[in-house]
Short mmCIF file of C-alpha atoms and ligand atoms in Angstrom, two decimals:
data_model
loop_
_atom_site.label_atom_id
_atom_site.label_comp_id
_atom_site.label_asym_id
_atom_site.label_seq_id
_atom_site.Cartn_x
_atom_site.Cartn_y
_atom_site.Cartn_z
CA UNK K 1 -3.76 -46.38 -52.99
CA UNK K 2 -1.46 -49.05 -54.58
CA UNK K 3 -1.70 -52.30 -52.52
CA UNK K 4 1.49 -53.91 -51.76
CA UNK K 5 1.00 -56.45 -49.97
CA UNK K 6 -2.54 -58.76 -48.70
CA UNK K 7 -2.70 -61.44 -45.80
CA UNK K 8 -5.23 -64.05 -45.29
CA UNK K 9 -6.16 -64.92 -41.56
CA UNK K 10 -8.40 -67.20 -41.39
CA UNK K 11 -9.57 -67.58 -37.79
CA UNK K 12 -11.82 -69.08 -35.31
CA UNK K 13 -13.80 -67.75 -31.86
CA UNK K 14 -15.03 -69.28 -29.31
CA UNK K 15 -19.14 -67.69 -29.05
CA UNK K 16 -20.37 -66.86 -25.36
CA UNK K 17 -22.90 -69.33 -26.46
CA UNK K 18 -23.86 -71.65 -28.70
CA UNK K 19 -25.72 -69.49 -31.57
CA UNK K 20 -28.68 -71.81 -33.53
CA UNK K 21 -30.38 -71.01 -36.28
CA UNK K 22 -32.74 -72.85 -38.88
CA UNK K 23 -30.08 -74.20 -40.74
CA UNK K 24 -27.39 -74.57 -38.12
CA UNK K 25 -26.09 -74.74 -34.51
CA UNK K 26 -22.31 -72.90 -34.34
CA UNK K 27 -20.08 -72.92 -31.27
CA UNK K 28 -17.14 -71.08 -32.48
CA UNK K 29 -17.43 -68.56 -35.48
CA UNK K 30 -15.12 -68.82 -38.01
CA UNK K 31 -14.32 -65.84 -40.42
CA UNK K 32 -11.17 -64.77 -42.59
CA UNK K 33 -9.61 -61.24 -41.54
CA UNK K 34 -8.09 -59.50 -44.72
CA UNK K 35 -4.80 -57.68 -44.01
CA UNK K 36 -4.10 -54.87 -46.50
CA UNK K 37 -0.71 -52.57 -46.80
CA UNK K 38 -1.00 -49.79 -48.80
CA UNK K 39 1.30 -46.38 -48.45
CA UNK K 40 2.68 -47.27 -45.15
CA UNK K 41 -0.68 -47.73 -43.58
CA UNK K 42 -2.33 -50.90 -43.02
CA UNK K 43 -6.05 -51.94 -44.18
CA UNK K 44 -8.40 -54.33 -42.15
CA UNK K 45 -11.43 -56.37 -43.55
CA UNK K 46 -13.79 -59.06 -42.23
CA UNK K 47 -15.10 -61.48 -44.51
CA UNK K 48 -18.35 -63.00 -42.99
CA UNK K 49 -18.44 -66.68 -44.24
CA UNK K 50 -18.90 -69.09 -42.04
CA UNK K 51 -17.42 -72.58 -42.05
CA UNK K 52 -20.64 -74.19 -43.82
CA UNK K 53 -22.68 -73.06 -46.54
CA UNK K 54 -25.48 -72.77 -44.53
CA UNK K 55 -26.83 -69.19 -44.60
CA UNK K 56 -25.67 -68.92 -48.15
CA UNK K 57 -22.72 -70.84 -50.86
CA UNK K 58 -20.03 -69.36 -49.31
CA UNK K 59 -17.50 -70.29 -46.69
CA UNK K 60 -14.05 -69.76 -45.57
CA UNK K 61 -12.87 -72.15 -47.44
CA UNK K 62 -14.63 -70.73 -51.05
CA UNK K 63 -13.63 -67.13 -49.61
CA UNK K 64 -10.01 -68.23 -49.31
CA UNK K 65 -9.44 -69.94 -52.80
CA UNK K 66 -11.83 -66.45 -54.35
CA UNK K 67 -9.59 -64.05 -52.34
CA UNK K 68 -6.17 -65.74 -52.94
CA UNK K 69 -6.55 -66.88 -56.76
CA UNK K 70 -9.19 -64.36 -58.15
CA UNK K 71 -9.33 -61.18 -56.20
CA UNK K 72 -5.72 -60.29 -54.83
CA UNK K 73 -4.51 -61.25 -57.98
CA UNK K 74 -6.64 -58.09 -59.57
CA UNK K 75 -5.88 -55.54 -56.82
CA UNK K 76 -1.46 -56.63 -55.76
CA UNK K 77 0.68 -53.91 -56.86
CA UNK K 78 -2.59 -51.92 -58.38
CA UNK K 79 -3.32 -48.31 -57.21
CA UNK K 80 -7.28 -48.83 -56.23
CA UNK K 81 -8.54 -44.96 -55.70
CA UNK K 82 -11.93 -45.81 -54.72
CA UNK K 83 -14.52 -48.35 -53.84
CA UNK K 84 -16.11 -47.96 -56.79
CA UNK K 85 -12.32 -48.19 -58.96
CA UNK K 86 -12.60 -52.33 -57.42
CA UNK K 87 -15.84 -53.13 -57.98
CA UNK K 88 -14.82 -52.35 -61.63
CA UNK K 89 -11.87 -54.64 -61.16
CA UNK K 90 -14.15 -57.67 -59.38
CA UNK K 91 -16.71 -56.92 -61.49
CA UNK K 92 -15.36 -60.26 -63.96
CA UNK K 93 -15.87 -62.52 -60.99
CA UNK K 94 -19.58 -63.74 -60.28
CA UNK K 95 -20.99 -64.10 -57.10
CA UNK K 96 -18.54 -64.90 -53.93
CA UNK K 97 -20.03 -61.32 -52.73
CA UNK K 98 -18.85 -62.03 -48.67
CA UNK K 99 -15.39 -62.77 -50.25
CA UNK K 100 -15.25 -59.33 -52.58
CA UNK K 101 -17.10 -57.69 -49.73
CA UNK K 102 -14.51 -58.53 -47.01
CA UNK K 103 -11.61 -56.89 -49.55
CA UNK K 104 -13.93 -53.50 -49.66
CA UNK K 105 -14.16 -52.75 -45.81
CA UNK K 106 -10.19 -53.12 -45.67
CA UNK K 107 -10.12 -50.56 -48.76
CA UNK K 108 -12.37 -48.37 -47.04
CA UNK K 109 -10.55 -49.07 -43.64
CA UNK K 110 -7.43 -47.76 -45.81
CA UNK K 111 -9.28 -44.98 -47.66
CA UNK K 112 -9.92 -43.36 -43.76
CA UNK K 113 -6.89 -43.52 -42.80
CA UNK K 114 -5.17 -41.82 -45.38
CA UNK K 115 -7.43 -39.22 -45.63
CA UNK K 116 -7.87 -38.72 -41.50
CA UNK K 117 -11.92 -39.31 -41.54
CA UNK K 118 -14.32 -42.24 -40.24
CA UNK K 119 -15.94 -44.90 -42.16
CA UNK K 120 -19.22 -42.71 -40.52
CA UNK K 121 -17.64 -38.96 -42.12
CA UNK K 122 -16.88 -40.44 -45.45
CA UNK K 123 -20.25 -42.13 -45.30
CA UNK K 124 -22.02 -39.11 -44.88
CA UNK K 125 -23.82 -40.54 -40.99
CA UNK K 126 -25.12 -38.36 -39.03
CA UNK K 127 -25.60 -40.11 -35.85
CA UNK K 128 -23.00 -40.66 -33.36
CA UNK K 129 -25.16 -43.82 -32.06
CA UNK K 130 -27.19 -46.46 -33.31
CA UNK K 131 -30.30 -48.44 -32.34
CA UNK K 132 -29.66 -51.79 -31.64
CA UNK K 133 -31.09 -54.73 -30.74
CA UNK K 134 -30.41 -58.68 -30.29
CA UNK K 135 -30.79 -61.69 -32.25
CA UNK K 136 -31.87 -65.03 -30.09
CA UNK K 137 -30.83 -68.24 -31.45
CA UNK K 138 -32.69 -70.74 -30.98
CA UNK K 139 -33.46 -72.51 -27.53
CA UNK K 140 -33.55 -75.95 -26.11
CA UNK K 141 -37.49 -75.23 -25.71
CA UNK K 142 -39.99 -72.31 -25.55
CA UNK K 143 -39.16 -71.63 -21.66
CA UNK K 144 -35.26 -71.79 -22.09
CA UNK K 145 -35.92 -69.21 -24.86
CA UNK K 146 -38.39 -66.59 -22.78
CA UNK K 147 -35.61 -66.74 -19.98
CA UNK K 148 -32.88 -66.25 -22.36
CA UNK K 149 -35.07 -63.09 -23.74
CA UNK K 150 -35.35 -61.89 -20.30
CA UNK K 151 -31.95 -62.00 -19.40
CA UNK K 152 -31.34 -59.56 -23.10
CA UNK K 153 -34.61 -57.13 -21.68
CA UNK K 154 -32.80 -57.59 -18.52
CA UNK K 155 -30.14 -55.77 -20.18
CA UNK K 156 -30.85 -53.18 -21.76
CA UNK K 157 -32.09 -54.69 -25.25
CA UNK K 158 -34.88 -52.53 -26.80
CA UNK K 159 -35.71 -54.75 -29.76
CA UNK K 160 -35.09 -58.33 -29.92
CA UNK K 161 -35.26 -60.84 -33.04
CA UNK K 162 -35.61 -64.48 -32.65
CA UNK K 163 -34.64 -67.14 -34.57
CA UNK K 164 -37.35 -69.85 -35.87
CA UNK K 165 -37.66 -72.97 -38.14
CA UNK K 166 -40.33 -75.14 -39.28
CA UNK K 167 -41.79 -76.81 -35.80
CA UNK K 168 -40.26 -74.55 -33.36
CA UNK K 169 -42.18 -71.23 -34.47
CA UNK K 170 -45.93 -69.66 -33.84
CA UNK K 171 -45.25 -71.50 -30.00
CA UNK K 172 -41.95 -70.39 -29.19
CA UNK K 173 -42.99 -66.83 -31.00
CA UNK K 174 -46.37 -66.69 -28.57
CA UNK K 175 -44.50 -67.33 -26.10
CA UNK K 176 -42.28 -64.74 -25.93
CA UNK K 177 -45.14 -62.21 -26.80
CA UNK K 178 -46.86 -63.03 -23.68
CA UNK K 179 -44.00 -62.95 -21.45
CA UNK K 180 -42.96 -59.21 -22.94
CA UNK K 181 -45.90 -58.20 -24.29
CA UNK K 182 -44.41 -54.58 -24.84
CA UNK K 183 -40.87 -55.38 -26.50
CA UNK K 184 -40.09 -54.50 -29.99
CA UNK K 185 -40.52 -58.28 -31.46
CA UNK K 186 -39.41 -59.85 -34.74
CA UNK K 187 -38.68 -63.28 -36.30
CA UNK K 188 -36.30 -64.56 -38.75
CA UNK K 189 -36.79 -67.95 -40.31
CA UNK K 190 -33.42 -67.89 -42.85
CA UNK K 191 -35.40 -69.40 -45.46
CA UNK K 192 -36.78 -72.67 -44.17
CA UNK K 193 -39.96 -73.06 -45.56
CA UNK K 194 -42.24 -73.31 -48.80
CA UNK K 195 -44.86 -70.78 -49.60
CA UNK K 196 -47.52 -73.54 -48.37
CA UNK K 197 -45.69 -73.92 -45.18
CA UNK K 198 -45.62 -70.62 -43.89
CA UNK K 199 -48.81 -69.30 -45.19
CA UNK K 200 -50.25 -71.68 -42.65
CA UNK K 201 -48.63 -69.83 -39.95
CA UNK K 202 -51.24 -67.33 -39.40
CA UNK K 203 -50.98 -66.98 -36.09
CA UNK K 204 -47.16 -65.01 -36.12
CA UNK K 205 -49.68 -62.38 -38.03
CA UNK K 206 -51.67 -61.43 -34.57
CA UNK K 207 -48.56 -61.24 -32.37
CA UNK K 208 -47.57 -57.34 -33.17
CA UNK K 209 -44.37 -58.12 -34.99
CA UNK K 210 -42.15 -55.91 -36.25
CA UNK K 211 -41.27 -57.58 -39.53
CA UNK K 212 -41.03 -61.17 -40.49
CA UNK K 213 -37.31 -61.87 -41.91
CA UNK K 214 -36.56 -64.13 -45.09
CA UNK K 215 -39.39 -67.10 -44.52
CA UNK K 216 -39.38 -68.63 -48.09
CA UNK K 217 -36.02 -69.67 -50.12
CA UNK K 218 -33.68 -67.28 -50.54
CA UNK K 219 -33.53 -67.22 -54.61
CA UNK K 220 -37.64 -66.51 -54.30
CA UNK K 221 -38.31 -62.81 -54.68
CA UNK K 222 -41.86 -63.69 -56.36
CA UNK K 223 -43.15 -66.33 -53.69
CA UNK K 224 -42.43 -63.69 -50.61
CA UNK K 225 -44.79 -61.57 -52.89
CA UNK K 226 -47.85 -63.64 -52.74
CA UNK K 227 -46.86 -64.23 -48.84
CA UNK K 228 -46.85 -60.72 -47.96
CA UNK K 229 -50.20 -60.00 -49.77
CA UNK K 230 -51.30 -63.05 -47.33
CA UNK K 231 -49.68 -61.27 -44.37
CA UNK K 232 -50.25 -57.32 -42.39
CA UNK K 233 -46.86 -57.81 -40.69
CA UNK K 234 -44.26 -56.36 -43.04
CA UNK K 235 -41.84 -59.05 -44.77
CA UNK K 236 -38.28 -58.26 -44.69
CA UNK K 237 -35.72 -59.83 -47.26
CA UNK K 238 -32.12 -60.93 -46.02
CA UNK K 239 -30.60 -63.40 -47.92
CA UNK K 240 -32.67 -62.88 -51.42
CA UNK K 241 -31.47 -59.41 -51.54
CA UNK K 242 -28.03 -60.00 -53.11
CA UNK K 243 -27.58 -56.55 -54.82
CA UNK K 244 -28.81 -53.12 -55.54
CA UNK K 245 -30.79 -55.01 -58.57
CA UNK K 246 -32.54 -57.34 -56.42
CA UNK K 247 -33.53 -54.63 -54.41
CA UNK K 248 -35.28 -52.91 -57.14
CA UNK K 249 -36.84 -56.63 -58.11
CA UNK K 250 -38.59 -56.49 -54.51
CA UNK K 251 -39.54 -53.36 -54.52
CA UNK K 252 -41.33 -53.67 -57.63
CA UNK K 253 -42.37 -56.87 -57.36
CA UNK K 254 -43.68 -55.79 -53.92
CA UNK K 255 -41.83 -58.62 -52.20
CA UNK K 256 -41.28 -57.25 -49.03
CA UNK K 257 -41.82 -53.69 -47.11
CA UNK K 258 -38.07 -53.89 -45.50
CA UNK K 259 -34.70 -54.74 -46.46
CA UNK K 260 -31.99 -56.02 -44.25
CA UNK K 261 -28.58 -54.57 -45.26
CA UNK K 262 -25.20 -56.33 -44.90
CA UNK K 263 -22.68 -55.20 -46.86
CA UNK K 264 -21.33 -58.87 -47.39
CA UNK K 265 -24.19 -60.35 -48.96
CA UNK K 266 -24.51 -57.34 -51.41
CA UNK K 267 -21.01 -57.68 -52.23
CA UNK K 268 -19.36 -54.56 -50.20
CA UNK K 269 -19.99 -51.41 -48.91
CA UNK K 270 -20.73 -49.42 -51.75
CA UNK K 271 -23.36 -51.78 -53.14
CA UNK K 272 -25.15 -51.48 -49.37
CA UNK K 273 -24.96 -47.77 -50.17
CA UNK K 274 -26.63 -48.03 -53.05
CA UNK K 275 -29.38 -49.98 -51.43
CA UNK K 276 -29.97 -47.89 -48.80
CA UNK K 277 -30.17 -44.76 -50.96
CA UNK K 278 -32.69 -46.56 -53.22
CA UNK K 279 -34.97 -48.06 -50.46
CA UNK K 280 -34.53 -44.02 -49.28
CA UNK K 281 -36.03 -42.65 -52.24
CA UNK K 282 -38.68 -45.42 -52.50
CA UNK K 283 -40.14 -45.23 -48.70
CA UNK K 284 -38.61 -48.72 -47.66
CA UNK K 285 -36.96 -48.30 -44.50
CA UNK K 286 -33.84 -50.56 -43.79
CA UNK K 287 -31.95 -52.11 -41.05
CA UNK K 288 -28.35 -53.16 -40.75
CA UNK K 289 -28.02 -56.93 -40.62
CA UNK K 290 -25.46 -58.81 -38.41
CA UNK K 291 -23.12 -62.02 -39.12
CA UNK K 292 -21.40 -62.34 -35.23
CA UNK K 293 -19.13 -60.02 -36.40
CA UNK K 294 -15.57 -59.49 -34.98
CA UNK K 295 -15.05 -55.77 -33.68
CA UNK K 296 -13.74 -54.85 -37.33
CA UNK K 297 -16.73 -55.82 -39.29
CA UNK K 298 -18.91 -54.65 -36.02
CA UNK K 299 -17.44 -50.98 -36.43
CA UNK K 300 -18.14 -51.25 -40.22
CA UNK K 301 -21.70 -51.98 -39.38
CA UNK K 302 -21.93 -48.95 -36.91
CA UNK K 303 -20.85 -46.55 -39.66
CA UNK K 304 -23.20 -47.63 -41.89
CA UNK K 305 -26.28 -47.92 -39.62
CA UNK K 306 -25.55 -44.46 -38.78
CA UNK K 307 -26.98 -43.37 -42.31
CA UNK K 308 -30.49 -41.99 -42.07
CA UNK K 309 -32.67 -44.59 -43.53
CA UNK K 310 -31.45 -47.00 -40.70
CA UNK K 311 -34.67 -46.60 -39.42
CA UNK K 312 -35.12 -49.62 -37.27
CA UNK K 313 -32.53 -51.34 -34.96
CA UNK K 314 -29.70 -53.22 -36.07
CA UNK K 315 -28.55 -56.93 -35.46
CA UNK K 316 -25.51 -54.84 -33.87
CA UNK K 317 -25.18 -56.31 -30.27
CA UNK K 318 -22.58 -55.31 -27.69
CA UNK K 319 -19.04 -57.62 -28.07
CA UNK K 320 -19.98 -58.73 -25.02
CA UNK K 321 -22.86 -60.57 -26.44
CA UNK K 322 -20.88 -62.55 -29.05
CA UNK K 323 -17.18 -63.23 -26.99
CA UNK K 324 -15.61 -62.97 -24.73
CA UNK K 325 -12.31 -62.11 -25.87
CA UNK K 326 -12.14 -60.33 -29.63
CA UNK K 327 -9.58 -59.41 -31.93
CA UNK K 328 -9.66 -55.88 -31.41
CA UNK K 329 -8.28 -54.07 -28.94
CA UNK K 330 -12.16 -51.43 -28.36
CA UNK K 331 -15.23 -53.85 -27.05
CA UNK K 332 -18.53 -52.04 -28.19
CA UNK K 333 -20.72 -51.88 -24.86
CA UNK K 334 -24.89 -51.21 -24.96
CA UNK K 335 -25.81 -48.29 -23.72
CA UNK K 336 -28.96 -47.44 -21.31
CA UNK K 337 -30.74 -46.72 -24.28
CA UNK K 338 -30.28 -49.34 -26.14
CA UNK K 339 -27.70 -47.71 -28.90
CA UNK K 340 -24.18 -48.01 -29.53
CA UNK K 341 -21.55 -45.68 -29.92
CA UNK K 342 -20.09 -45.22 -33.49
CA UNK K 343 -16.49 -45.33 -33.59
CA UNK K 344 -15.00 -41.93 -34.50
CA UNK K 345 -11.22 -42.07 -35.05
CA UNK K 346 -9.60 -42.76 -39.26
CA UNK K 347 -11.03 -45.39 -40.85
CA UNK K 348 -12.96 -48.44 -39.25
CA UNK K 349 -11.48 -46.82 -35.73
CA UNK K 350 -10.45 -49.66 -34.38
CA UNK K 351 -7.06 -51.69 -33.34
CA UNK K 352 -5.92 -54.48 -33.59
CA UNK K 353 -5.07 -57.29 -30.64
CA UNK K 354 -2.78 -58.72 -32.70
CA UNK K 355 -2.37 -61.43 -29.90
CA UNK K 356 -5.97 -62.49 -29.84
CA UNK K 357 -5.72 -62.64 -33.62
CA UNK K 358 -2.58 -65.28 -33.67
CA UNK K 359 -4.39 -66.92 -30.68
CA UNK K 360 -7.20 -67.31 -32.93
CA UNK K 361 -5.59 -68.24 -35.91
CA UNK K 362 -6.17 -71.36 -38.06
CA UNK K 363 -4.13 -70.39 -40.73
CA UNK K 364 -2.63 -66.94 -42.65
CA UNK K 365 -1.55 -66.76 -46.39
CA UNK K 366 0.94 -63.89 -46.96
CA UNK K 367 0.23 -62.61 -50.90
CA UNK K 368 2.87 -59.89 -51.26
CA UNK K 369 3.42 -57.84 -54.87
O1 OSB I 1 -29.91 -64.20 -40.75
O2 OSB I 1 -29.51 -62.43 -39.74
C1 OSB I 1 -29.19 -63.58 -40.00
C2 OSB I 1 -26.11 -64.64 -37.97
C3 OSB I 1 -25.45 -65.42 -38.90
C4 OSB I 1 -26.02 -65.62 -40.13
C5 OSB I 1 -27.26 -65.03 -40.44
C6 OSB I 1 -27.92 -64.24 -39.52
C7 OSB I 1 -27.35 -64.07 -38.25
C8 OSB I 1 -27.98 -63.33 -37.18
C9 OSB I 1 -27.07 -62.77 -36.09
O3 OSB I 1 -29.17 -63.22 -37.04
C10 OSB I 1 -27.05 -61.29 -36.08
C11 OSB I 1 -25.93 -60.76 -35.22
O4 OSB I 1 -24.80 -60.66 -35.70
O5 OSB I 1 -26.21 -60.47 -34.05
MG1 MG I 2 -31.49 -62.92 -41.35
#
């Protein structure tokens, strides 16, 4: 489809609550929405940086200057046929995968609605809902955090992740262990600690965890090795797994037993394709990964968790769970058994409020042809 025209919106939203995480405490969630015209039709894409560079280098503010200078540049006025077609044309720019990534979903968003089928159909999912689950931040103390589990139980939440860091982990993780001693329970440390550090934390190894989720630095495939040889509770890599080729590195270097999937951090949809399809034919069963998505990178993570080797529950929790007010015009709602629906009309099927979207706005570049 030749692109004709690109907008930058770079927004924030206020979060139902504050969300906390080892290297971070964020009240309002920033992202950049990417506007795409194409054919008469019109193209939407979330790119997941946040306003630090805490979970990885990027932010809005790199994933502005990449989009604006580097990447709209490549595609303005350029007939893009498939996903594929631009990462050939990105392929000269390294790294800044959230930024490319953000561009791809709009494509995709684009590629649906021209040809009348769902991210999900041209995909090739199967299910109509997902598994989900909810990721905890983390809490003013152990207690706070148990009730603030309760209250996600409460509701509906099959599986539940929470957050930890170096101080505030085997106590606040045994704690919520004995208060639900049947829930499906897993941690995620976003890299804070050393090899030493965490191979001290024996304890998380008798609590019945699903997985343990990125504890050593993120550009360490070989160090999560020698942890999970320490450890029975499968490791599974988030933020080291940057690409189809680092997923083969794990897998061989028998880093981990899961991956997380998000199409940002691997640079778009089609490279989270490829990852899932490889950790398919190896036995490695993946999840779909969550950055507080807005409804139009939440529908793009429903269509891809509904690919078979989704095989545990997503970080995919109902809008409700995130804000209050969104930029799209469908909220995605749990239900009783602890899925969500996947969104079925062209494209990313979903609309947008373009209200909420200028109410939210911080600022919006127009790149035409
Ligand atoms: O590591 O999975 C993570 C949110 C922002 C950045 C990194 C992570 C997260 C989450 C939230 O855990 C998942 C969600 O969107 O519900
Ligand atoms: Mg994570």
């Amino acid at each position: 489809m030749k692109i004709e025209s690109i907008v930058l919106h770079h927004i924030s939203m206020p979060l139902v609550a504050p969300f906390e995480t080892s290297f971070g405490r964020e009240t309002n969630r920033q992202c950049v929405i990417i506007e795409l015209r194409a054919e008469g039709l019109v193209g939407y894409g979330e790119c997941v940086a946040s306003r630090d560079p805490g979970y990885n280098y990027e932010t809005t503010g790199t994933s502005l200057h990449i989009l604006a200078e580097f990447i709209a540049p490549l595609i303005l006025g350029r007939d893009v046929k498939t996903a594929a077609d631009y990462q050939k044309l990105v392929s000269g720019i390294r790294g800044h995968h959230l930024a490319k990534a953000g561009v791809e979903m709009a494509l995709w968003d684009l590629f649906g609605k021209a040809s009348g089928k769902s991210l999900r159909e041209l995909f090739g999912g199967k299910r109509e809902k997902v598994e989900v689950g909810v990721s905890v931040g983390i809490q003013s103390s152990a207690q706070s955090l148990v009730r603030t589990v309760g209250e996600y139980v409460q509701q509906g939440y099959a599986r539940v992740k929470i957050k930890i860091k170096p101080g505030r982990d085997v106590q606040d993780t045994s704690a919520v262990r004995q208060a639900f001693p049947n829930v499906r329970l897993q941690v995620d440390a976003n890299s804070a600690y050393a090899l030493a550090e965490f191979a001290a934390l024996k304890p998380l190894d008798e609590l019945n965890l699903l997985l343990i989720e990125q504890p050593l630095f993120e550009d360490d495939i070989w160090d999560h090795h020698k942890l999970q040889a320490q450890f029975k509770t499968p490791i599974c890599l988030d933020e080291s797994i940057v690409s189809p080729r680092h997923a083969r590195y794990a897998l061989e270097m028998q880093a981990c037993k899961i991956i997380n999937i998000k199409a940002g951090r691997v640079g778009g949809l089609s490279q989270a394709l490829l990852i899932h399809d490889f950790c398919a034919a190896n036995q490695i069963p993946v999840w779909c990964g969550g950055m507080l998505e807005t409804g139009i990178g939440r529908a793009s993570n429903l269509a891809l968790a509904s690919l078979p080797n989704f095989i545990l529950p997503g970080d995919l929790s109902a809008s409700d769970r995130y804000y209050a007010r969104d930029i799209t015009q469908e909220r995605f709602a749990l239900n009783s058994d602890s899925t969500i629906n996947v969104p079925t009309a062209p494209g990313l099927g979903v609309t947008l409020d373009e209200a909420a979207l200028k109410d939210f706005s911080l600022s919006k570049i127009l790149l035409p042809a």
